[in-house]
Every structure is written in structure tokens, then in C-alpha cells.
Coordinates of C-alpha atoms in Angstrom, one line a residue:
M67 CA 22.3 -20.3 -43.0
N68 CA 22.6 -20.9 -39.2
S69 CA 23.0 -18.1 -36.6
S70 CA 26.7 -18.7 -36.2
N71 CA 27.4 -18.2 -39.9
Y72 CA 25.3 -15.1 -39.9
Q73 CA 27.3 -13.6 -37.1
K74 CA 30.5 -14.3 -39.0
V75 CA 29.1 -12.6 -42.1
T76 CA 28.0 -9.5 -40.1
Q77 CA 31.3 -9.2 -38.3
S78 CA 33.2 -9.2 -41.7
L79 CA 31.2 -6.3 -43.1
P80 CA 33.3 -3.2 -43.9
A81 CA 33.1 -0.3 -41.4
L82 CA 31.9 3.1 -42.3
P83 CA 34.6 5.0 -44.2
K84 CA 35.8 8.1 -42.4
A85 CA 37.8 11.2 -43.2
L86 CA 40.4 12.3 -40.6
T87 CA 40.0 15.9 -39.6
G88 CA 43.5 16.4 -38.2
I89 CA 42.0 18.3 -35.3
S90 CA 43.8 17.4 -32.1
G91 CA 41.7 15.0 -30.0
F92 CA 38.6 15.1 -32.3
D93 CA 39.5 12.0 -34.4
E94 CA 39.9 10.0 -31.2
I95 CA 36.4 10.6 -29.9
T96 CA 34.9 9.9 -33.3
N97 CA 37.0 6.8 -33.9
G98 CA 38.5 8.2 -37.1
G99 CA 36.9 11.5 -38.0
L100 CA 33.8 12.6 -40.0
P101 CA 31.8 10.2 -42.2
K102 CA 33.5 10.2 -45.6
G103 CA 31.4 11.3 -48.6
R104 CA 28.6 12.4 -46.3
P105 CA 27.5 15.8 -44.9
T106 CA 28.1 16.8 -41.3
L107 CA 26.3 19.6 -39.5
V108 CA 28.4 21.7 -37.1
C109 CA 26.2 24.0 -35.1
G110 CA 26.5 26.3 -32.2
G111 CA 26.2 29.9 -30.9
P112 CA 28.3 32.9 -31.9
G113 CA 32.0 32.7 -30.9
C114 CA 32.2 29.0 -30.4
G115 CA 34.5 28.3 -33.3
K116 CA 32.2 26.9 -36.1
T117 CA 34.1 28.6 -38.9
L118 CA 37.5 27.8 -37.4
F119 CA 36.5 24.2 -37.0
S120 CA 35.4 23.9 -40.7
L121 CA 38.4 25.9 -42.0
E122 CA 40.8 23.7 -40.0
F123 CA 39.1 20.6 -41.5
I124 CA 39.6 22.0 -45.0
V125 CA 43.2 23.2 -44.5
R126 CA 44.5 20.1 -42.6
G127 CA 42.8 17.8 -45.2
A128 CA 44.7 19.5 -48.0
L129 CA 48.1 19.7 -46.2
E130 CA 48.1 16.4 -44.2
F131 CA 45.8 14.0 -46.1
N132 CA 46.2 15.2 -49.8
E133 CA 42.5 16.1 -50.0
P134 CA 41.9 19.5 -51.6
G135 CA 38.9 21.4 -50.4
V136 CA 36.3 24.1 -51.3
F137 CA 35.2 26.6 -48.8
V138 CA 31.9 28.5 -49.6
A139 CA 31.4 31.5 -47.4
F140 CA 28.1 33.3 -47.2
E141 CA 29.3 35.9 -44.6
E142 CA 33.0 36.5 -44.6
K143 CA 35.0 37.3 -47.7
A144 CA 38.1 35.4 -48.9
D145 CA 40.6 38.0 -47.7
E146 CA 39.0 38.1 -44.2
L147 CA 39.2 34.3 -43.9
A148 CA 42.8 34.4 -45.1
A149 CA 43.7 37.0 -42.5
N150 CA 42.0 35.0 -39.7
M151 CA 43.9 31.8 -40.6
A152 CA 47.2 33.6 -41.0
S153 CA 47.1 34.0 -37.2
L154 CA 47.3 30.2 -37.0
G155 CA 50.2 30.0 -39.4
Y156 CA 48.3 29.0 -42.5
D157 CA 48.7 30.9 -45.8
L158 CA 45.3 30.4 -47.6
I159 CA 46.3 32.6 -50.5
R160 CA 49.3 30.4 -51.3
M161 CA 47.2 27.3 -50.9
Q162 CA 44.7 28.6 -53.4
N163 CA 47.6 29.3 -55.8
D164 CA 48.8 25.8 -55.3
Q165 CA 45.3 24.4 -56.2
L166 CA 44.9 22.9 -52.7
L167 CA 42.1 25.1 -51.6
K168 CA 39.4 27.3 -53.2
I169 CA 37.5 29.9 -51.3
D170 CA 34.3 31.2 -52.9
H171 CA 32.3 34.0 -51.3
V172 CA 28.6 33.9 -52.3
H173 CA 26.6 37.1 -51.5
I174 CA 22.9 36.5 -50.8
D175 CA 20.5 39.4 -50.4
R176 CA 17.2 38.5 -48.8
S177 CA 15.4 41.3 -50.7
E178 CA 16.2 39.5 -53.9
I179 CA 14.8 36.2 -52.8
E180 CA 11.1 35.6 -53.1
E181 CA 9.4 32.5 -51.7
T182 CA 8.0 30.7 -54.7
G183 CA 7.4 27.1 -55.5
E184 CA 10.1 27.3 -58.2
Y185 CA 12.9 28.1 -55.7
D186 CA 15.9 25.9 -56.2
L187 CA 19.6 25.7 -55.8
E188 CA 20.7 25.1 -59.3
G189 CA 22.8 28.2 -59.4
L190 CA 24.7 27.1 -56.3
F191 CA 25.1 23.6 -57.6
I192 CA 26.7 24.8 -60.8
R193 CA 29.0 27.2 -59.0
L194 CA 30.0 24.6 -56.4
G195 CA 30.4 21.8 -58.9
Y196 CA 32.8 23.9 -61.0
A197 CA 34.8 24.8 -57.9
I198 CA 35.0 21.1 -56.9
D199 CA 36.0 19.9 -60.4
S200 CA 38.6 22.6 -60.9
I201 CA 40.9 21.4 -58.1
G202 CA 39.6 17.9 -57.6
A203 CA 38.2 18.7 -54.2
K204 CA 37.4 15.9 -51.7
R205 CA 36.1 18.2 -48.9
V206 CA 33.5 21.0 -49.0
V207 CA 32.3 23.5 -46.4
L208 CA 29.2 25.7 -46.5
D209 CA 29.4 28.5 -43.9
T210 CA 26.6 29.3 -42.8
I211 CA 23.5 27.6 -44.1
E212 CA 21.1 30.1 -42.5
N213 CA 22.3 32.8 -45.0
L214 CA 21.6 30.4 -47.9
F215 CA 18.0 29.8 -46.9
S216 CA 17.3 33.2 -45.2
G217 CA 14.5 33.9 -47.6
L218 CA 12.6 30.7 -47.1
P219 CA 10.2 30.8 -44.1
N220 CA 8.2 27.9 -45.5
H221 CA 9.5 24.8 -43.7
A222 CA 8.2 22.4 -46.3
I223 CA 10.2 24.0 -49.1
L224 CA 13.2 24.5 -46.7
R225 CA 13.2 20.8 -45.8
S226 CA 12.9 19.8 -49.4
E227 CA 15.8 22.0 -50.5
L228 CA 18.0 20.9 -47.6
R229 CA 17.4 17.3 -48.5
R230 CA 18.2 18.1 -52.1
L231 CA 21.4 19.9 -51.1
F232 CA 22.6 17.0 -48.9
T233 CA 21.7 14.5 -51.6
W234 CA 23.7 16.5 -54.2
L235 CA 26.7 16.6 -51.9
K236 CA 26.6 12.8 -51.4
E237 CA 26.4 12.3 -55.2
K238 CA 29.5 14.4 -55.6
G239 CA 31.3 12.1 -53.2
V240 CA 32.7 14.9 -51.1
T241 CA 33.0 15.0 -47.3
A242 CA 31.0 18.1 -46.4
I243 CA 30.6 20.3 -43.3
I244 CA 27.6 22.6 -43.1
T245 CA 27.7 25.1 -40.3
G246 CA 24.6 26.4 -38.6
E247 CA 23.6 28.8 -35.9
Q248 CA 22.0 27.4 -32.7
G249 CA 18.4 28.2 -32.3
T250 CA 16.1 28.6 -29.3
G251 CA 15.4 25.1 -28.0
T252 CA 16.8 23.6 -31.2
L253 CA 20.3 22.8 -32.4
T254 CA 19.8 25.1 -35.4
R255 CA 17.7 28.1 -36.1
D256 CA 15.2 26.3 -38.3
G257 CA 15.5 23.0 -36.4
L258 CA 15.6 20.9 -39.6
E259 CA 19.2 20.5 -40.6
E260 CA 20.0 18.1 -37.7
Y261 CA 17.4 15.6 -39.0
V262 CA 18.8 15.4 -42.6
S263 CA 22.5 15.4 -41.6
D264 CA 24.4 12.1 -41.1
C265 CA 26.5 13.6 -38.3
V266 CA 25.7 16.5 -36.0
I267 CA 28.3 18.2 -33.8
L268 CA 27.3 20.8 -31.3
L269 CA 29.7 23.5 -30.1
Q270 CA 28.8 25.4 -27.0
H271 CA 30.3 28.5 -25.2
R272 CA 29.2 28.1 -21.6
V273 CA 29.7 30.7 -19.0
V274 CA 29.2 29.8 -15.3
D275 CA 30.1 32.2 -12.5
Q276 CA 31.9 34.4 -15.0
I277 CA 34.1 31.5 -16.1
S278 CA 33.8 30.5 -19.8
T279 CA 34.2 27.0 -21.1
L280 CA 34.1 25.7 -24.6
L281 CA 32.4 22.3 -24.9
L282 CA 31.9 19.9 -27.9
R283 CA 29.3 17.2 -28.1
I284 CA 28.5 14.7 -30.9
V285 CA 24.7 14.7 -31.0
K286 CA 24.4 11.9 -33.6
Y287 CA 26.6 9.9 -35.9
R288 CA 24.8 7.5 -38.2
G289 CA 26.5 4.2 -38.7
S290 CA 29.3 4.7 -36.2
V291 CA 30.1 4.4 -32.5
H292 CA 31.2 7.7 -31.0
G293 CA 31.8 9.4 -27.7
T294 CA 28.6 10.9 -26.1
N295 CA 30.1 13.1 -23.4
E296 CA 30.7 16.8 -23.5
Y297 CA 34.4 17.3 -24.3
P298 CA 36.2 20.6 -23.5
Y299 CA 38.1 22.2 -26.3
L300 CA 40.6 25.0 -26.6
I301 CA 41.0 27.6 -29.3
D302 CA 44.5 29.1 -29.4
E303 CA 47.3 29.8 -31.9
D304 CA 47.4 26.2 -32.9
G305 CA 43.8 25.9 -33.7
I306 CA 41.3 23.7 -31.9
S307 CA 42.3 21.1 -29.4
V308 CA 39.7 18.6 -28.0
L309 CA 40.4 16.7 -24.8
P310 CA 39.0 13.2 -25.0
V311 CA 40.1 12.2 -21.5
T312 CA 36.7 11.1 -20.1
S313 CA 37.0 7.8 -22.0
L314 CA 40.3 6.8 -20.2
T315 CA 40.2 3.4 -18.4
L316 CA 42.3 2.0 -15.6
D317 CA 44.6 -0.1 -17.7
H318 CA 47.7 2.0 -17.8
P319 CA 51.2 0.4 -17.3
V320 CA 53.2 0.8 -14.1
S321 CA 56.9 1.1 -13.6
E322 CA 59.3 -0.4 -11.0
E323 CA 61.8 2.4 -11.5
R324 CA 62.2 4.9 -8.7
V325 CA 63.0 8.6 -8.8
S326 CA 64.4 10.8 -6.1
S327 CA 62.4 13.4 -4.3
G328 CA 65.5 15.7 -4.3
I329 CA 65.8 15.4 -0.5
P330 CA 68.1 12.5 0.5
A331 CA 66.6 12.2 4.0
L332 CA 63.1 12.0 2.5
D333 CA 64.2 9.3 0.0
K334 CA 65.5 7.3 3.1
M335 CA 62.0 7.5 4.6
L336 CA 60.6 6.1 1.3
D337 CA 62.4 2.8 1.4
G338 CA 65.7 4.5 0.6
Q339 CA 64.8 5.1 -3.0
G340 CA 62.2 7.7 -3.5
F341 CA 58.9 7.7 -5.4
Y342 CA 57.9 5.3 -8.2
K343 CA 58.2 6.7 -11.7
G344 CA 54.8 7.7 -13.2
S345 CA 53.2 7.9 -9.7
S346 CA 51.2 10.9 -8.3
I347 CA 52.4 12.7 -5.2
L348 CA 50.6 15.2 -2.9
V349 CA 52.5 17.6 -0.6
S350 CA 50.0 19.3 1.7
G351 CA 50.4 21.7 4.5
T352 CA 49.6 25.1 5.9
A353 CA 51.0 28.4 4.5
G354 CA 54.8 28.7 4.9
T355 CA 55.5 25.0 5.6
G356 CA 57.7 24.7 2.5
K357 CA 55.5 23.0 -0.1
T358 CA 56.8 25.0 -3.0
S359 CA 60.4 24.4 -1.8
M360 CA 59.8 20.6 -1.8
A361 CA 58.3 20.9 -5.3
A362 CA 61.4 22.9 -6.4
S363 CA 63.7 20.2 -4.9
F364 CA 61.8 17.5 -6.8
V365 CA 62.1 19.6 -10.0
H366 CA 65.8 20.2 -9.4
A367 CA 66.6 16.5 -9.0
A368 CA 64.6 15.6 -12.1
C369 CA 66.4 18.2 -14.2
Q370 CA 69.8 17.0 -12.9
R371 CA 68.9 13.6 -14.2
G372 CA 68.3 15.2 -17.6
E373 CA 64.5 14.9 -17.5
R374 CA 62.1 17.6 -18.7
V375 CA 59.7 19.1 -16.2
L376 CA 56.6 21.1 -16.8
Y377 CA 55.7 23.4 -13.9
F378 CA 52.1 24.9 -13.6
A379 CA 52.1 27.7 -11.1
F380 CA 48.8 29.2 -9.9
E381 CA 50.1 31.6 -7.3
E382 CA 53.6 32.9 -8.2
S383 CA 55.3 34.0 -11.4
P384 CA 58.3 32.0 -12.7
Q385 CA 60.6 34.9 -11.9
Q386 CA 59.4 35.0 -8.3
I387 CA 59.7 31.2 -7.9
C388 CA 63.3 31.2 -9.3
R389 CA 64.3 34.1 -7.0
N390 CA 62.9 32.5 -3.9
M391 CA 64.5 29.2 -4.6
R392 CA 67.9 30.7 -5.0
S393 CA 67.7 31.6 -1.3
I394 CA 67.8 27.8 -0.5
G395 CA 70.5 26.9 -3.0
I396 CA 68.3 25.8 -5.9
D397 CA 69.0 27.4 -9.3
L398 CA 65.9 26.8 -11.5
Q399 CA 66.8 29.5 -14.0
A400 CA 69.7 27.3 -15.2
H401 CA 67.4 24.4 -15.9
M402 CA 65.1 26.8 -17.9
E403 CA 68.0 28.0 -20.0
K404 CA 68.9 24.4 -20.8
G405 CA 65.3 23.8 -22.0
L406 CA 64.7 21.2 -19.3
L407 CA 62.2 23.2 -17.3
R408 CA 59.2 25.1 -18.6
F409 CA 56.8 27.2 -16.5
Q410 CA 53.1 27.9 -17.2
A411 CA 51.9 30.5 -14.8
S412 CA 48.4 31.9 -14.6
R413 CA 45.6 32.6 -12.2
P414 CA 43.0 29.8 -12.0
T415 CA 40.3 32.3 -12.9
L416 CA 41.9 32.7 -16.4
N417 CA 39.9 29.7 -17.6
G418 CA 37.4 27.2 -16.4
L419 CA 38.5 23.8 -15.0
E420 CA 37.9 22.1 -18.3
M421 CA 39.9 24.7 -20.2
H422 CA 42.8 24.3 -17.7
L423 CA 42.6 20.6 -18.3
V424 CA 42.8 21.1 -22.1
T425 CA 45.7 23.5 -21.7
I426 CA 47.6 21.0 -19.5
H427 CA 46.9 18.2 -21.9
K428 CA 48.1 20.3 -24.9
L429 CA 51.3 21.5 -23.3
I430 CA 52.2 18.0 -22.1
N431 CA 51.8 16.7 -25.7
E432 CA 53.9 19.5 -26.9
F433 CA 56.7 19.6 -24.3
K434 CA 56.8 15.8 -23.6
P435 CA 57.9 16.1 -20.0
Q436 CA 58.9 13.2 -17.7
A437 CA 57.6 15.1 -14.6
V438 CA 54.8 17.6 -14.0
V439 CA 54.2 19.9 -11.0
L440 CA 50.9 21.7 -10.1
D441 CA 51.3 24.3 -7.4
P442 CA 48.9 24.6 -5.7
I443 CA 45.8 22.7 -6.7
T444 CA 43.7 24.1 -3.9
N445 CA 43.4 27.4 -5.9
L446 CA 41.3 25.5 -8.4
V447 CA 38.4 25.5 -5.9
T448 CA 37.9 29.2 -6.7
I449 CA 36.6 28.2 -10.2
G450 CA 34.8 25.0 -9.4
S451 CA 33.1 22.9 -6.7
L452 CA 35.0 20.2 -4.8
R453 CA 33.3 17.6 -6.9
E454 CA 34.3 19.3 -10.2
V455 CA 37.9 19.7 -9.0
R456 CA 38.1 16.1 -8.0
S457 CA 36.7 15.0 -11.3
M458 CA 39.2 17.2 -13.2
L459 CA 42.1 15.8 -11.2
I460 CA 41.0 12.2 -11.6
R461 CA 41.1 12.6 -15.4
L462 CA 44.5 14.4 -15.2
I463 CA 46.0 11.7 -13.0
D464 CA 44.7 9.0 -15.3
F465 CA 46.2 10.7 -18.4
L466 CA 49.6 11.3 -16.7
Q467 CA 49.8 7.8 -15.4
S468 CA 49.0 6.4 -18.9
E469 CA 51.9 8.5 -20.2
Q470 CA 54.2 7.3 -17.3
I471 CA 54.7 11.0 -16.2
T472 CA 55.4 11.6 -12.5
V473 CA 53.2 14.3 -11.1
L474 CA 53.6 16.3 -7.9
F475 CA 50.7 18.4 -6.5
T476 CA 50.9 20.9 -3.7
A477 CA 47.8 21.6 -1.6
L478 CA 47.2 24.3 1.0
S479 CA 45.6 23.1 4.2
L480 CA 43.6 25.5 6.3
H481 CA 41.6 24.7 9.4
T482 CA 38.3 25.1 7.6
I483 CA 35.8 22.5 6.4
I484 CA 36.3 23.2 2.7
N485 CA 40.0 22.8 2.6
E486 CA 40.0 19.7 4.8
Q487 CA 37.5 18.1 2.4
T488 CA 39.6 19.2 -0.5
D489 CA 42.7 17.6 1.1
E490 CA 40.9 14.4 1.8
G491 CA 39.4 14.2 -1.7
V492 CA 42.7 14.7 -3.4
S493 CA 44.8 12.5 -1.0
S494 CA 42.7 9.5 -1.8
L495 CA 43.6 9.8 -5.5
V496 CA 47.4 10.0 -5.2
D497 CA 50.0 7.3 -4.7
A498 CA 52.0 9.1 -2.1
W499 CA 50.9 11.8 0.4
L500 CA 53.4 13.9 2.4
L501 CA 52.0 16.1 5.1
V502 CA 53.9 19.1 6.6
R503 CA 52.5 20.4 9.9
D504 CA 53.3 23.2 12.2
I505 CA 54.8 22.2 15.6
E506 CA 54.6 25.1 18.0
S507 CA 56.5 25.0 21.3
N508 CA 58.6 27.3 23.4
G509 CA 57.3 30.3 21.5
E510 CA 58.6 28.8 18.2
R511 CA 57.0 27.6 15.0
N512 CA 58.7 24.6 13.5
R513 CA 57.8 22.0 10.8
G514 CA 57.2 18.3 11.1
L515 CA 56.9 16.0 8.0
Y516 CA 54.8 12.9 7.9
V517 CA 54.6 10.2 5.2
M518 CA 50.9 9.7 5.4
K519 CA 50.9 7.0 2.7
S520 CA 53.1 5.6 -0.1
R521 CA 51.6 2.8 -2.1
G522 CA 53.6 -0.2 -3.0
M523 CA 56.7 0.5 -0.8
K524 CA 57.9 0.3 2.8
H525 CA 58.0 3.8 4.3
S526 CA 58.7 5.3 7.7
N527 CA 55.8 6.0 10.1
Q528 CA 57.8 8.5 12.2
V529 CA 57.7 12.2 12.1
R530 CA 60.8 14.2 11.1
E531 CA 61.6 17.8 11.7
F532 CA 61.6 19.6 8.3
V533 CA 64.4 22.1 8.2
I534 CA 65.0 24.7 5.4
T535 CA 68.4 26.3 5.2
N536 CA 70.3 28.4 2.7
T537 CA 71.9 25.2 1.3
G538 CA 68.7 23.2 0.9
M539 CA 66.3 21.1 2.9
D540 CA 66.9 18.3 5.4
L541 CA 64.9 16.1 7.7
I542 CA 66.1 15.7 11.3
D543 CA 65.1 13.1 13.9
V544 CA 62.9 14.6 16.5
Y545 CA 63.7 14.2 20.2
L546 CA 61.2 12.8 22.7
G547 CA 61.3 14.7 26.0
A548 CA 59.2 14.6 29.1
E549 CA 56.8 17.0 27.5
G550 CA 56.6 15.1 24.2
V551 CA 58.2 15.8 20.8
L552 CA 61.0 18.4 20.9
T553 CA 61.9 20.5 17.9
G554 CA 63.8 23.7 17.1
S555 CA 65.5 25.4 20.1
A556 CA 64.1 22.9 22.5
R557 CA 65.7 20.1 20.5
E558 CA 69.0 22.1 20.3
A559 CA 68.8 22.7 24.1
L560 CA 68.4 19.0 24.7
Q561 CA 71.2 18.2 22.4
L562 CA 73.4 20.8 24.2
Q563 CA 72.5 19.4 27.6
K564 CA 73.4 15.9 26.4
A565 CA 76.7 17.2 25.0
T566 CA 77.4 18.9 28.3
E567 CA 76.6 15.7 30.2
V568 CA 78.9 13.8 28.0
A569 CA 81.7 16.3 28.5
L570 CA 81.2 16.3 32.3
R571 CA 81.1 12.6 32.3
G572 CA 84.3 12.5 30.3
H573 CA 86.0 14.9 32.6
A574 CA 84.9 12.9 35.7
L575 CA 86.1 9.7 34.1
T576 CA 89.5 11.3 33.3
H577 CA 89.9 12.5 36.9
K578 CA 89.0 9.2 38.2
D579 CA 91.4 7.5 35.9
R580 CA 94.2 9.8 37.1
E581 CA 93.4 9.0 40.8
I582 CA 93.4 5.3 40.1
E583 CA 96.7 5.6 38.3
R584 CA 98.3 7.5 41.2
K585 CA 97.1 4.9 43.7
R586 CA 98.3 2.2 41.5
L587 CA 101.8 3.8 41.4
V588 CA 101.8 4.2 45.2
L589 CA 100.8 0.6 45.7
E590 CA 103.4 -0.6 43.2
S591 CA 106.0 1.4 45.0
K592 CA 105.0 -0.1 48.3
I593 CA 105.0 -3.6 46.8
A594 CA 108.5 -3.0 45.4
S595 CA 109.8 -1.8 48.8
L596 CA 108.3 -4.8 50.6
K597 CA 109.8 -7.0 47.9
E598 CA 113.2 -5.5 48.5
E599 CA 112.9 -6.0 52.3
F600 CA 111.8 -9.5 51.8
E601 CA 114.7 -10.2 49.5
S602 CA 117.1 -8.6 52.1
V603 CA 115.8 -10.8 55.0
Q604 CA 115.9 -13.8 52.7
D605 CA 119.5 -13.0 51.8
E606 CA 120.4 -12.6 55.5
L607 CA 118.8 -15.9 56.4
N608 CA 120.5 -17.6 53.5
R609 CA 123.9 -16.2 54.6
T610 CA 123.5 -17.5 58.1
F611 CA 122.6 -20.9 56.9
V612 CA 125.6 -20.9 54.5
E613 CA 128.0 -19.8 57.3
E614 CA 126.7 -22.4 59.7
D615 CA 127.3 -25.1 57.1
L616 CA 130.7 -23.8 56.3
R617 CA 131.7 -23.7 60.0
K618 CA 130.5 -27.3 60.4
E619 CA 132.4 -28.3 57.3
I620 CA 135.6 -26.6 58.6
I621 CA 135.2 -28.1 62.1
E622 CA 134.7 -31.5 60.5
Q623 CA 137.8 -31.0 58.4
N624 CA 139.8 -29.8 61.4
R625 CA 138.7 -32.8 63.4
D626 CA 139.7 -35.2 60.6
Q627 CA 143.1 -33.4 60.4
L628 CA 143.6 -33.8 64.1
I629 CA 142.8 -37.5 63.9
R630 CA 145.2 -38.0 61.1
N631 CA 147.9 -36.1 63.0
R632 CA 147.4 -38.2 66.1
H633 CA 147.8 -41.4 64.1
N634 CA 151.0 -40.1 62.5
D635 CA 152.5 -39.3 65.9
E636 CA 151.8 -42.8 67.2

């Protein structure tokens, strides 16, 4: 057989069969779940969720994949486990009655176990085999293995019994999870279980600067490709949620559709149409420049289009934001009552960066918004370094863009090195960056808005005065005076001066027009008088000429008559 045929044969070999766990995000990073029909070791320290992970594997397998399971507990009793899972909405007692689940509590007393060469697990095998056969179980959990071998300090016997246990589970054809406590310098207390397991999952509860983060890592997975990074996971009322965002690539689709910013004058600066749908927008500025108000206008416009918006607030409560926005004519409470707007408000110190990322990911999958707001992201620096915040935001932006969700960030800018670096780091990630700056003149503090960048569209490069009123927000063209850009009262004074000049010019023109009209009438009167005089002279001259002609004519007639009379006399 040549090499090309050999490659074709190897490519057609079946992949390792896997059993879906149903745990959110975990099946993605393992490409299909746990190895089917093989044992998996789940290890970690206290409080990291080993029992919950294995219980969720059993429960979801029975309810979602029609695979009944057996849970063998060496520490907690069946009623204690049922009470724990009831907080997640699962009724373990009913599942046992329906033959979907069997919980068996095995009590082991160290004083009753002696280390002998005849130690074996036959009693456990008989008991476990009966439980498996009684409900046709496809999944098995042993929690925790240290209690099972607590009386065996001899590693040779322990390794032999471990291998025997794992071999027995494989022969039964069940997908098994064995939980173990993390040891000092080893994954488990004895440091042997990880070597005989086909798959090893490490759960860690890490605390840095008083901020806790839960992390999951797949240490090994025989016969399968898997993610090798540390993945943050969240434990809440829905169970365990793993966030596999570190594997995202830059191959997400883009949209040509545009969405309004909620400020018509700003849309005009953005090629007259607003932002691209699915893009990322940063609004930065110092305190009091209206960043949250701009975010609220964006939310208001999205909700008016019938889109759902998820608002993450790290400084103010939802009630406070709604009250403040009513002062500028924006009613966010109405959108909340319609189910279009949802707030998630908490201090950044509530969780670590990774836990915040998991929470955001989970709520987005649950609420399915078309737009997301994070206000402000600079508060995240209190729980992580600039590099960590940037890494977290990169993964968040990639996830949102892959889902075609428009995201708006607000960032507080201070005249310090840290915040300037934060602004620069975030601004390079986003598609559009709006900067609101203070313009101080004539003893006033006004706002100027700049479109620093907006990828993929023509946008204005001119500064606009950003005005907030009780009816909303607007952008006004600035005036250039002898001293530079004029805003606020200086702009209004210049406008008033120009209006006065226009009025005075209009008054002068009106007076001038009246004078011209008067002179025109006088001249027309003189012209009429001269015309009448001319016509009178003309008439007099014409009369003289007529009389002279008439006299000549009469004289001529008289002369002719005299001649005729003379001839008659003769």
C-alpha cells in the first residue's frame, strides 16, 4: 500500500466516541464532551464545584440525552445532594422514582479498613453493578475517590486497585466521572489517579488581590483534540457555565446595515446614517461630559426600533440611571417594562475579570440582545491590570461581533498616565471612537465632541459643541472667533452680535431705500413739470406756425378773389 492510500485509510478511521455533558460551554472546548465508556478524573480544591460538575453531568445526561446515571457518594447523603440540586431546579427524588437516577451513599470508616494484600473492591463492584443494571445506567459518578482508598497508604496496592476499578468501569461500558481532591504539588492527593484516567479535568478556585476566579483546565484527554487554556467558569442558579472564548478567530461576518446613535446631529457626522450594526463603539471623556447620556440615547433609539438591549452598569443603579435620564427627556423605565431593556448592575469588585466575562456571556445567551452597553469599562482596572482588561475586552468584542451585536463602551478619561493608557488600549480595539472634551472659556465649562475614528465610513473631522438639554442632546456648529473656537455664552454673544449687525444693516438699508424713493419722486415731479413746460412751448410754437400758414392761405385766397373780381369788371 502506498503512502497516499495509507493517508486515506487513516482519515476514514472513526473518531473517539464522546458523551455530551450538557454543561454550558464545556462540550465546545472538548469537541463533544467526555470520552464515552471511559473514566474521567475531575480534581480540584474545596469549593471549586467538583460535586456539582459531576451531578450536573448525571442529571443532564438523564434528562437531555436519555442516559440514566448512578451517583455513588462517599461523603454526602442522598437527601443532602437532593437539597443541593433543588436550588438549581432539579428534583433528584422524583428522578429516582422515575428510574432516571440512582444515588447510593457508601459509608467508609478508616478504622474498619486494614492494609492487607487481600484488599479488594469486590463489595463495591457488586453494589455498583446492581445499581447500574437496575436502571440501565450509562453514566456513573464516584465522589470522592480519596474516601474510597483512605485506608491504603501503600501506593503499590493503591495503584493496582485504581487500575482495577477503572478497568471494571470500562468493561461495564459506562461513562464515568471520579472526583478527587487536589494534592500538594500533584493534581490529586495520592498523585496516581491522573495517570490511569483517560481524561483529567482540573478545577481551580484562584484568589488574587481578594478577587476570586474559578478556572477549568483540561490536563489531558487521550485520543482527542481539546482546548488547553484555562477557561473561566461560573457557578450560579443555572449550574456551571464555561466560557470558551479564547478559541475565537477573526472570521466573523460583517453587516452593511446601519443603526442610529440616537442623536440625529451625530448620525449626520457619521455619513448621515450612524454606526454599523455589530460594530463596537467607544465614548470616552472626563467626568460630567455626558457619556452615560449618550449611551442612554443609543439605548433609547435601539428600543424604539424594537431591539433588545442589555445594559451593564458598573457605577450607578438602574433606578438611578432611569431617574437621571428622565431629566433629559429619555424614559428608560418604559423600555424595561416592555421587556426590551435589561440592566445588570454591580460593582466591578464583585467578581474577577474572567467571572465578569462569563456573566456577560451567559446573560447575552439568555437575553439575546441586539445591542449591549458597558458603562464604564475603566472601572474594570480596579480588579485587573491594563493588559488583563485589554485581553478581556478583546475576547468580549470578538464574541459580540461574531453574534452581530452592537456594543457601546463608555470610558472615563483622567489626566493621569494609567487612564490615558487605558483609553489608548481600548480605542485601538473598537470600530468607532467618540471623544467628548471640556472646552473652558470665559469662565464657563462646555463640551466639544470629536469623531476620532469610524472605520469603513466617511465621517466629519470637525468639532461640534455637545449640548444637553431637558429635551435631549444636540450638536451645534462651533464659531471661530479671533481667539479661536467659541462655545457657550461666547458663541451666543457672537450670534447676538451678528443678529444685531444684521438688524442694524437692515434698518440702514430701509432708511436708504426710503431716501432714494423720496429723491426719485422729487425727480419724477421735476421731470413731469419740465415735460409740461416743454409741451406748452411746443404747443405755442405750433400755434404760431399754424396761424402764419392760415394767414398766408387767406391772403392768397383774397388775392385770387381780387384778381377774379377785376377780370369780371373788365
